[in-house]
Short mmCIF file of N, CA and C in Angstrom, two decimals:
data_model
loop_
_atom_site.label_atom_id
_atom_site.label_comp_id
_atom_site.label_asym_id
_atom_site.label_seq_id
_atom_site.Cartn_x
_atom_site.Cartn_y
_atom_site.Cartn_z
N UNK F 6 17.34 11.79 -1.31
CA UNK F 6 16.04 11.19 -1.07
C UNK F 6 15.33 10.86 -2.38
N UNK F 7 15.81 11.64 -3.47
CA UNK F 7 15.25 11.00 -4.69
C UNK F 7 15.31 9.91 -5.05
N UNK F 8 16.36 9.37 -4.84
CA UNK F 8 16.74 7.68 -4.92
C UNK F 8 15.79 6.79 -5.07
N UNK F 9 14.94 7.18 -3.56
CA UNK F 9 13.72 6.12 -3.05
C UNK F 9 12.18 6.60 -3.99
N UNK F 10 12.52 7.42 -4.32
CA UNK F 10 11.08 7.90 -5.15
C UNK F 10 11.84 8.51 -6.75
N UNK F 11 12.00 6.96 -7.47
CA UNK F 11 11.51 6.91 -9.15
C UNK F 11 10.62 7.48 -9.50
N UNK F 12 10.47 8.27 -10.59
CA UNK F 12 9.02 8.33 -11.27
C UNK F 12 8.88 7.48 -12.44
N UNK F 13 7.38 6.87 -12.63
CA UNK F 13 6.92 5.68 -13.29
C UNK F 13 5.35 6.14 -13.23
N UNK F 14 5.28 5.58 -14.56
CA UNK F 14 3.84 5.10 -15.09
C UNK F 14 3.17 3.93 -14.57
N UNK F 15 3.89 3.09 -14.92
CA UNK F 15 3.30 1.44 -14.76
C UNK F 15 4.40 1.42 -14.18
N UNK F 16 4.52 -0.09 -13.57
CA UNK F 16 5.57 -0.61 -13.00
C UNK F 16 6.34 -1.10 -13.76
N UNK F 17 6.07 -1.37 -15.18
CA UNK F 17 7.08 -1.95 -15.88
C UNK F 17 8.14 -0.50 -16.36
N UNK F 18 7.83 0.51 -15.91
CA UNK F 18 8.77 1.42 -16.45
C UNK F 18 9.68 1.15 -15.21
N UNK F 19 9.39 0.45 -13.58
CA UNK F 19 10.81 0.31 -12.73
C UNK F 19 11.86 -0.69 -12.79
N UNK F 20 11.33 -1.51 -14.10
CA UNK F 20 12.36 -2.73 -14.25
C UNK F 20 13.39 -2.57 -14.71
N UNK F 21 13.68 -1.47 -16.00
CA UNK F 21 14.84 -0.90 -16.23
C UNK F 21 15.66 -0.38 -15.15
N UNK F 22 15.24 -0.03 -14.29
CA UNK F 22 15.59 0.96 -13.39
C UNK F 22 16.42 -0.29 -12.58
N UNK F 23 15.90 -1.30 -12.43
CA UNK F 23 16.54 -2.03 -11.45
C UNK F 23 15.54 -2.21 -10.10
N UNK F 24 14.60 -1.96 -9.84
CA UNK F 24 13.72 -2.23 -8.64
C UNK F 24 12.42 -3.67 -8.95
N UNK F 25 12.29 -3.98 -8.22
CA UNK F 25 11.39 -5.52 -7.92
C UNK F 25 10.49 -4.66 -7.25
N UNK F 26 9.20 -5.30 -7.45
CA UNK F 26 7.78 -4.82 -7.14
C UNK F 26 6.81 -6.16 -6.78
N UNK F 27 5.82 -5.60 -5.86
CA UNK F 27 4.57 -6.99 -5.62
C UNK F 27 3.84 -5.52 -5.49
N UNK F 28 2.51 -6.67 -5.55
CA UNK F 28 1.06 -6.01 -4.60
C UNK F 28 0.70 -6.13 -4.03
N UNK F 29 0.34 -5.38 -2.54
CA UNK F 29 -0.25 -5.80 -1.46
C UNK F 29 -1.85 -5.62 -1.53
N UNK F 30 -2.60 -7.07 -1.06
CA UNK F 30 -3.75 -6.30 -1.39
C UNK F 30 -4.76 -7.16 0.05
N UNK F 31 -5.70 -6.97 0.08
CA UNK F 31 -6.77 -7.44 1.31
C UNK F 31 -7.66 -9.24 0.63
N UNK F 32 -7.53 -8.65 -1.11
CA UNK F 32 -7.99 -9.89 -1.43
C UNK F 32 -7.40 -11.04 -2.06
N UNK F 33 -6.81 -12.50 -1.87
CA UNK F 33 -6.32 -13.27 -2.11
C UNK F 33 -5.72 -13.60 -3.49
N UNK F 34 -6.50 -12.74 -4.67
CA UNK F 34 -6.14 -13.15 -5.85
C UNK F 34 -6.85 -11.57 -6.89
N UNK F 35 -6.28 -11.81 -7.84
CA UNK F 35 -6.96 -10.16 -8.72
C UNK F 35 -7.92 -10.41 -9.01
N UNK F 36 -9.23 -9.77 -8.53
CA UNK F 36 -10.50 -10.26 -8.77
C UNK F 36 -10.85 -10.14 -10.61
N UNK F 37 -11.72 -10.23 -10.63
CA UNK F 37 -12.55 -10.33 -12.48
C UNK F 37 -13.02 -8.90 -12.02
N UNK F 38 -13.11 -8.53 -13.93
CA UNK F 38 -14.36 -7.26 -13.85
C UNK F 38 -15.38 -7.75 -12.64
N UNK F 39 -16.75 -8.97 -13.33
CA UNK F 39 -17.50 -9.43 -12.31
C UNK F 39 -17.33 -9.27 -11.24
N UNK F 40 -16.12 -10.01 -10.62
CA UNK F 40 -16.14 -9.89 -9.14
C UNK F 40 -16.36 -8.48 -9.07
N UNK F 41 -15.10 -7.49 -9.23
CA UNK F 41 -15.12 -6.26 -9.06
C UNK F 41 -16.03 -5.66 -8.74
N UNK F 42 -16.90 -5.82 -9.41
CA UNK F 42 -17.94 -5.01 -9.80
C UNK F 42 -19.21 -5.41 -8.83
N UNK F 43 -19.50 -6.27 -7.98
CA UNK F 43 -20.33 -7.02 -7.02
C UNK F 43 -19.25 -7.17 -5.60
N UNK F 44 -18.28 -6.66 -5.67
CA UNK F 44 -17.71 -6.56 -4.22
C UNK F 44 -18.11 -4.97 -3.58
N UNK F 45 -18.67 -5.25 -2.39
CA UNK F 45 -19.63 -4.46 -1.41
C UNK F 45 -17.96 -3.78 -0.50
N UNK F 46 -17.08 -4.40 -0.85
CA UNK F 46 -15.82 -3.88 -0.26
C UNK F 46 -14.81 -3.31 -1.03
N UNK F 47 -15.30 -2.89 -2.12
CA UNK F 47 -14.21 -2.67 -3.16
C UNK F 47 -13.96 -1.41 -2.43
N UNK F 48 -14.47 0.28 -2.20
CA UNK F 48 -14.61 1.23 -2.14
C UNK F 48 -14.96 1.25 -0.66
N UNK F 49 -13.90 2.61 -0.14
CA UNK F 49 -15.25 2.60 1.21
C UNK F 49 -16.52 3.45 1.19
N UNK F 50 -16.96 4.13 -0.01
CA UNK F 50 -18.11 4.37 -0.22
C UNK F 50 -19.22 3.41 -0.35
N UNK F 51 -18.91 2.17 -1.21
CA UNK F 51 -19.87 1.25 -1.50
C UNK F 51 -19.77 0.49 0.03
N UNK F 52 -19.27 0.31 0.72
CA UNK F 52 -19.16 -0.60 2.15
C UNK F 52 -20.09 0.31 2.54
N UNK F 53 -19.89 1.74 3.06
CA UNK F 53 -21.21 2.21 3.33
C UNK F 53 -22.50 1.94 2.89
N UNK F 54 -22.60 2.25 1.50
CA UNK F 54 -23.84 1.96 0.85
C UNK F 54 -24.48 0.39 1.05
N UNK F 55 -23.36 -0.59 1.08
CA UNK F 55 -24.36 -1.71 0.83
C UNK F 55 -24.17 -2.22 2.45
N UNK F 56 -23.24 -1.34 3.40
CA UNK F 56 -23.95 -1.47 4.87
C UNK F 56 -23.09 -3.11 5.35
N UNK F 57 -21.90 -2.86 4.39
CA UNK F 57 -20.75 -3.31 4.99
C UNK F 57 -19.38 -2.56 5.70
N UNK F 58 -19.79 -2.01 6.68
CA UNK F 58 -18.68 -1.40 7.37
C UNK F 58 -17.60 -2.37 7.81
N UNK F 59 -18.40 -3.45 8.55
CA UNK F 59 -17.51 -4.17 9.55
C UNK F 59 -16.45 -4.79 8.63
N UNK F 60 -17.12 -5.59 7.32
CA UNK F 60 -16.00 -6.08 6.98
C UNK F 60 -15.11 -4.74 6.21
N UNK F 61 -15.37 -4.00 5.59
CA UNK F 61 -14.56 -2.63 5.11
C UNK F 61 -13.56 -2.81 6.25
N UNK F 62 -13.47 -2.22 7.47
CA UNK F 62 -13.05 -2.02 8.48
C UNK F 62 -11.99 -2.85 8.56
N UNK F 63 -12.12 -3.94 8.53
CA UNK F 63 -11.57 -4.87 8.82
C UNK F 63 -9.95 -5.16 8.17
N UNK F 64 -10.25 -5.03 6.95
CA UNK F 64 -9.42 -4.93 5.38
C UNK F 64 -9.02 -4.16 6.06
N UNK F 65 -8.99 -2.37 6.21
CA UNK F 65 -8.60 -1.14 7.10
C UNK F 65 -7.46 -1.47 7.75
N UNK F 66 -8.03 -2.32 8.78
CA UNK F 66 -7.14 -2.39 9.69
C UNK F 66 -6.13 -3.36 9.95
N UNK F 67 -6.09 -4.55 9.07
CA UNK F 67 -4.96 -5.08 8.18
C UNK F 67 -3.91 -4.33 8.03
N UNK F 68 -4.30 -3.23 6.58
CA UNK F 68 -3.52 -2.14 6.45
C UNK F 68 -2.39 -1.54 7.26
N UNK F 69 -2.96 -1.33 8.29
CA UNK F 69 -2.86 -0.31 9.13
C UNK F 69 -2.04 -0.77 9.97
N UNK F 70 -2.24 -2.37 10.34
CA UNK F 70 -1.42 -2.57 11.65
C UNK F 70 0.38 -3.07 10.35
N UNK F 71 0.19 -3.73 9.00
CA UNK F 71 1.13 -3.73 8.11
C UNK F 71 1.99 -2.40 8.06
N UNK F 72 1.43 -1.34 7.83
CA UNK F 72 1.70 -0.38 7.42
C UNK F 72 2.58 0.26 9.00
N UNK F 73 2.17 0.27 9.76
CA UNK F 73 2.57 0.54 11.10
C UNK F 73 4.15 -0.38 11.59
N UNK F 74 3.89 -1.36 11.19
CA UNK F 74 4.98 -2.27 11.53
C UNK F 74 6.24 -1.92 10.61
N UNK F 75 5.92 -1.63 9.48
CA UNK F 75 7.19 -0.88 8.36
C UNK F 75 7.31 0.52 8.56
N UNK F 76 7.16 1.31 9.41
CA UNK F 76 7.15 2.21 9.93
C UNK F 76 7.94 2.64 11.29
N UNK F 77 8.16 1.50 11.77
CA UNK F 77 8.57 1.50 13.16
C UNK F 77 10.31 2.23 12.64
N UNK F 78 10.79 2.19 11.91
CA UNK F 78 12.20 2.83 11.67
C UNK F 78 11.92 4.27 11.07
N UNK F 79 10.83 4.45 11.36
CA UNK F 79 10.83 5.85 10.50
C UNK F 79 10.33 5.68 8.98
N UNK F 80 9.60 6.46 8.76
CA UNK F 80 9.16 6.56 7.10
C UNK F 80 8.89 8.47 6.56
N UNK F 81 9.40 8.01 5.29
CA UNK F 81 9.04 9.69 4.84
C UNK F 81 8.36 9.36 3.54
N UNK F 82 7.43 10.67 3.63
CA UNK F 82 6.17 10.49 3.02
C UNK F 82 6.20 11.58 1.87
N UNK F 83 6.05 10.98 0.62
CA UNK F 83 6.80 11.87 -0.70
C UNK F 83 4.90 12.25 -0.97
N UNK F 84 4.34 11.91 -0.92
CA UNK F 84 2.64 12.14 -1.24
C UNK F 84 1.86 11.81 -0.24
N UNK F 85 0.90 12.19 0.14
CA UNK F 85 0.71 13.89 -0.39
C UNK F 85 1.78 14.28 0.33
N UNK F 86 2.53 15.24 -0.38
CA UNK F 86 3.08 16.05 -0.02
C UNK F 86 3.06 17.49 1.12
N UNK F 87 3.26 18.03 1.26
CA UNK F 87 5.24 18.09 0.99
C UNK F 87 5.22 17.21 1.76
N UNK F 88 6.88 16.36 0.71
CA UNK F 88 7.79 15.66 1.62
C UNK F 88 8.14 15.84 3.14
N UNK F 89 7.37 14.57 3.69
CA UNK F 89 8.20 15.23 5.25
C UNK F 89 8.56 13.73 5.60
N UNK F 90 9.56 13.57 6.62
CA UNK F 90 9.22 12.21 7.38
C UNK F 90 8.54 12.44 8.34
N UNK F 91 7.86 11.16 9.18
CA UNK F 91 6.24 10.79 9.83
C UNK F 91 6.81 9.65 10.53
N UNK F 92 6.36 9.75 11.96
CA UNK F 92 6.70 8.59 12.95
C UNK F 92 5.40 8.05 12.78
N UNK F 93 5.53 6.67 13.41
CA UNK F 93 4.73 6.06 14.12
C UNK F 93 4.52 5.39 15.41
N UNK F 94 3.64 5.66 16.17
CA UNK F 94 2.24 6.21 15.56
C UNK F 94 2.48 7.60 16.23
N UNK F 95 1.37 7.89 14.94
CA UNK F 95 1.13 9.65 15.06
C UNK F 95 -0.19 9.66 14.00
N UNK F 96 -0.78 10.79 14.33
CA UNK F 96 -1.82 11.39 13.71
C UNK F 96 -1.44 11.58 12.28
N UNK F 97 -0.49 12.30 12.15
CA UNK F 97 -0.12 12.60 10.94
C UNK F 97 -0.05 11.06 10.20
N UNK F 98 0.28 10.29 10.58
CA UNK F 98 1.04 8.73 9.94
C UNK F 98 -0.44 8.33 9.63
N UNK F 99 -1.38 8.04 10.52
CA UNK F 99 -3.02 7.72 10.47
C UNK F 99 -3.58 8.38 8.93
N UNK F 100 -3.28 9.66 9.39
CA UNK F 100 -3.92 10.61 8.66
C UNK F 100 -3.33 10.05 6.47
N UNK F 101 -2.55 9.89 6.17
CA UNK F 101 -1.60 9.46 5.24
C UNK F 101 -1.91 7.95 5.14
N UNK F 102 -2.14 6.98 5.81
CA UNK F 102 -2.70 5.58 4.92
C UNK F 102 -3.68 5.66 5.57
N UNK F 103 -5.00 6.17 6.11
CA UNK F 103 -6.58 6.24 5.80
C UNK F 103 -6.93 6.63 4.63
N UNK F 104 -6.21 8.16 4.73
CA UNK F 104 -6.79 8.62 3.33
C UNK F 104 -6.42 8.02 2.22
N UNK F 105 -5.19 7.30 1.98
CA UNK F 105 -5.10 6.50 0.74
C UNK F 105 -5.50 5.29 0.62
N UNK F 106 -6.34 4.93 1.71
CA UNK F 106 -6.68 3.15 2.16
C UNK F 106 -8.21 3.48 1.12
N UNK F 107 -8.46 5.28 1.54
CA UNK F 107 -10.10 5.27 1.32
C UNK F 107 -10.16 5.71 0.13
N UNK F 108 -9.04 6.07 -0.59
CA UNK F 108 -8.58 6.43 -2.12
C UNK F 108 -9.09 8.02 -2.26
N UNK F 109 -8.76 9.01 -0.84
CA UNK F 109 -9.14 10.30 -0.89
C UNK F 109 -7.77 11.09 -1.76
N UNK F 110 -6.89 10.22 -0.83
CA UNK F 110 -5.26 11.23 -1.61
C UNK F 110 -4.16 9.61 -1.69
N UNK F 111 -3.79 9.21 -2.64
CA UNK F 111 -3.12 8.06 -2.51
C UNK F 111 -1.68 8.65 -2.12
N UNK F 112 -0.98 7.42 -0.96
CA UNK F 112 -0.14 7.64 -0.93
C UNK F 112 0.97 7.40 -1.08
N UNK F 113 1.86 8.04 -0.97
CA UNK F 113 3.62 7.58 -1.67
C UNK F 113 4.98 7.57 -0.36
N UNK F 114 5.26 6.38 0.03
CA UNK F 114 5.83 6.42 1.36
C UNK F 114 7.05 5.55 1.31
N UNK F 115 8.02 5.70 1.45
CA UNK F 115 9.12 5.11 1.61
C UNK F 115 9.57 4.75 3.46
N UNK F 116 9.32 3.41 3.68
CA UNK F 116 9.68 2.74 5.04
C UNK F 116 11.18 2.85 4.87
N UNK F 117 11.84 3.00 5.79
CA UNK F 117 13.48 3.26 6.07
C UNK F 117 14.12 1.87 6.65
N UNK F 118 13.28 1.09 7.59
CA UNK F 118 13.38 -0.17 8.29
C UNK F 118 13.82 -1.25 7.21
N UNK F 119 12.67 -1.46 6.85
CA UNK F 119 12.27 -2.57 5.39
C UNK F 119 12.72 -2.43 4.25
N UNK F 120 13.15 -0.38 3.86
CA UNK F 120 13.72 -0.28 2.70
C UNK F 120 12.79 -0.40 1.26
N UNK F 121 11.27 -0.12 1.36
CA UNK F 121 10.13 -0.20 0.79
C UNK F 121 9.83 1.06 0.30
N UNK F 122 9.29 0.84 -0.47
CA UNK F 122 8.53 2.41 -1.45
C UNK F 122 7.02 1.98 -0.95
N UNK F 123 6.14 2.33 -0.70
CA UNK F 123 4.63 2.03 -1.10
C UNK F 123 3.96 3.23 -1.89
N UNK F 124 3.55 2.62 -2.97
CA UNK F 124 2.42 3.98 -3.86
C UNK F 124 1.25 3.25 -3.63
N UNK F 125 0.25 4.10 -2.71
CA UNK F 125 -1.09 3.67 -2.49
C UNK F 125 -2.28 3.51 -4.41
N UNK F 126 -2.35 2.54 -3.73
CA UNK F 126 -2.93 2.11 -5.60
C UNK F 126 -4.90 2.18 -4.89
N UNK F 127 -5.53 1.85 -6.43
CA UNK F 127 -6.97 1.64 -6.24
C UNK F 127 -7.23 0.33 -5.54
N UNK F 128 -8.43 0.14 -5.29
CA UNK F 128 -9.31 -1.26 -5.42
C UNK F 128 -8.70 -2.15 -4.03
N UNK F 129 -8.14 -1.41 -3.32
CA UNK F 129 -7.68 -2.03 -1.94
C UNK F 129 -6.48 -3.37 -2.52
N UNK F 130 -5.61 -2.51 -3.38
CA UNK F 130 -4.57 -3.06 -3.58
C UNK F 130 -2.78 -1.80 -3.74
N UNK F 131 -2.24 -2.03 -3.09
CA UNK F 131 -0.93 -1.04 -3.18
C UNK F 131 0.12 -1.92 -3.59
N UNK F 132 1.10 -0.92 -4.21
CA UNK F 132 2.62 -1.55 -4.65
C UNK F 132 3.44 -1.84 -3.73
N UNK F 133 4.29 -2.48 -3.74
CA UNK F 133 5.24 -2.35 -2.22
C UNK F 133 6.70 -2.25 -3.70
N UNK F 134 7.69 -1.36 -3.80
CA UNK F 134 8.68 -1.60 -4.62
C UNK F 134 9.79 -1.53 -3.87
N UNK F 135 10.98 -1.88 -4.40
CA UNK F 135 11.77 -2.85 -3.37
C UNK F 135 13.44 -2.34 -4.67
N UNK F 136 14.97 -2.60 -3.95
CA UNK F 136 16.16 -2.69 -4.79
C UNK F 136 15.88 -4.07 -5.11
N UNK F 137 15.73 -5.32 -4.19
CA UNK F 137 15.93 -6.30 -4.09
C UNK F 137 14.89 -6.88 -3.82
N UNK F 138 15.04 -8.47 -4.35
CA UNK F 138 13.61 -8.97 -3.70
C UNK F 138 13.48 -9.76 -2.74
N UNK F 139 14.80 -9.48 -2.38
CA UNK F 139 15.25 -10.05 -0.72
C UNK F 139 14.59 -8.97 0.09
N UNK F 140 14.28 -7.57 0.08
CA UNK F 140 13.45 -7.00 0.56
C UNK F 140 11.97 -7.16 0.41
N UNK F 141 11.39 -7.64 -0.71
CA UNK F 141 9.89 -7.85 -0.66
C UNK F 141 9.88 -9.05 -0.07
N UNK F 142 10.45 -10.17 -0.22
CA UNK F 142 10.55 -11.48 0.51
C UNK F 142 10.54 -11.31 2.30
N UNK F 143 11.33 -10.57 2.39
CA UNK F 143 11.62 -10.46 4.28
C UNK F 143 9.90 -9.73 4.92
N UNK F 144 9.18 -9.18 4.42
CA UNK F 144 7.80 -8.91 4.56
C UNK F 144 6.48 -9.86 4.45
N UNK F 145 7.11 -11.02 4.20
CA UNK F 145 6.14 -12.10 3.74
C UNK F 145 5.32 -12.67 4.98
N UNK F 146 6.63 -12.67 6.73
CA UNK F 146 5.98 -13.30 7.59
C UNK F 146 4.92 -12.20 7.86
N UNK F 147 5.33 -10.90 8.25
CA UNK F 147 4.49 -9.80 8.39
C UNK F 147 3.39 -9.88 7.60
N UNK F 148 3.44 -10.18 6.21
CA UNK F 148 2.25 -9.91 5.43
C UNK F 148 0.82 -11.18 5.91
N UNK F 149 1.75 -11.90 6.08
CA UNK F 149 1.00 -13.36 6.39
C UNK F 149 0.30 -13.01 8.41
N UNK F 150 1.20 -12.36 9.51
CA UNK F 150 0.83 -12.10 10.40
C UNK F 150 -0.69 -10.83 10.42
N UNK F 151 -0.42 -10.19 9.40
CA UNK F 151 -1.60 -9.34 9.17
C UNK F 151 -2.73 -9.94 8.37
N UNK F 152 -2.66 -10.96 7.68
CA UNK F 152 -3.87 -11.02 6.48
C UNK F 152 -3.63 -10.72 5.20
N UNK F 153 -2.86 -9.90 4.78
CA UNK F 153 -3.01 -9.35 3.47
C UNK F 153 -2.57 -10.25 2.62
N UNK F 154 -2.25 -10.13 1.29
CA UNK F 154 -1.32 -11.20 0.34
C UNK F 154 -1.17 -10.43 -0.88
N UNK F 155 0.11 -10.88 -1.47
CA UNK F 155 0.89 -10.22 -1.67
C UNK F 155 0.27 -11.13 -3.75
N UNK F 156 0.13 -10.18 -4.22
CA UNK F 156 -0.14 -10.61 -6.06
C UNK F 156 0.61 -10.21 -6.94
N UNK F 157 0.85 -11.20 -7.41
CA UNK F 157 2.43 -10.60 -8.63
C UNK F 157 0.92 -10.29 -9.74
#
């Protein structure tokens, strides 16, 4: 099972390694400091504060129904730890991309179906890392059926 979980700094430490990487994220393009910094959705603390739930939510559940669909073969979940595998749906599976959607515990999940790593990243953007990029490619209709988009 180590196989599927490299350890890395940046992503450029998985290129030696041989793995292809994207980002999945809720917003179309890598925002600016500026933007950053004036998006009411960056955090789900600030969606509270500036009394944007609905759209927060929304982004959420993007996530969620993505994340669910690469799941359907089974996924095991290296963070938070301990390692266990996690069906879907289940509480436990919920419990593991909320909390890293809301950046409480990020998470580290290898889909078995798709053949995907995900390390839950900041700013409502995650890695998806891949052997091949015939695997990040085959996620594209999915990514596109959910909303999200995918940023090199």
């Amino acid at each position: 099972m180590d196989r599927y979980f490299p350890e890395f700094e940046t992503v450029n430490d998985l290129k030696p390694l041989g793995y292809v990487w994207t980002f999945v994220s809720v917003f179309d393009h890598w925002l600016s400091e500026a933007e950053a910094e004036t998006c009411p959705i960056m955090f789900y603390s600030s969606a509270i504060s500036a009394g944007e739930m609905t759209s927060y939510m929304a982004g959420e559940a993007q996530f969620q129904r993505f994340y669910a669909a690469l799941a359907q073969q089974g996924c095991t979940c290296n963070h938070p730890g301990p390692r266990r595998s996690l069906v879907c749906p289940s509480q436990a599976f919920d419990d593991v991309i909320i909390a890293s959607l809301r950046e409480q515990r990020l998470m580290d999940v290898y889909f078995s179906g798709p053949k995907v790593r995900v390390v839950g990243g900041r700013d409502r953007t995650d890695i998806i890392i891949a052997s091949t990029q015939a695997e990040i490619d085959a996620l594209r209709s999915l990514r596109d059926s959910t909303g999200l988009h995918f940023l090199a």
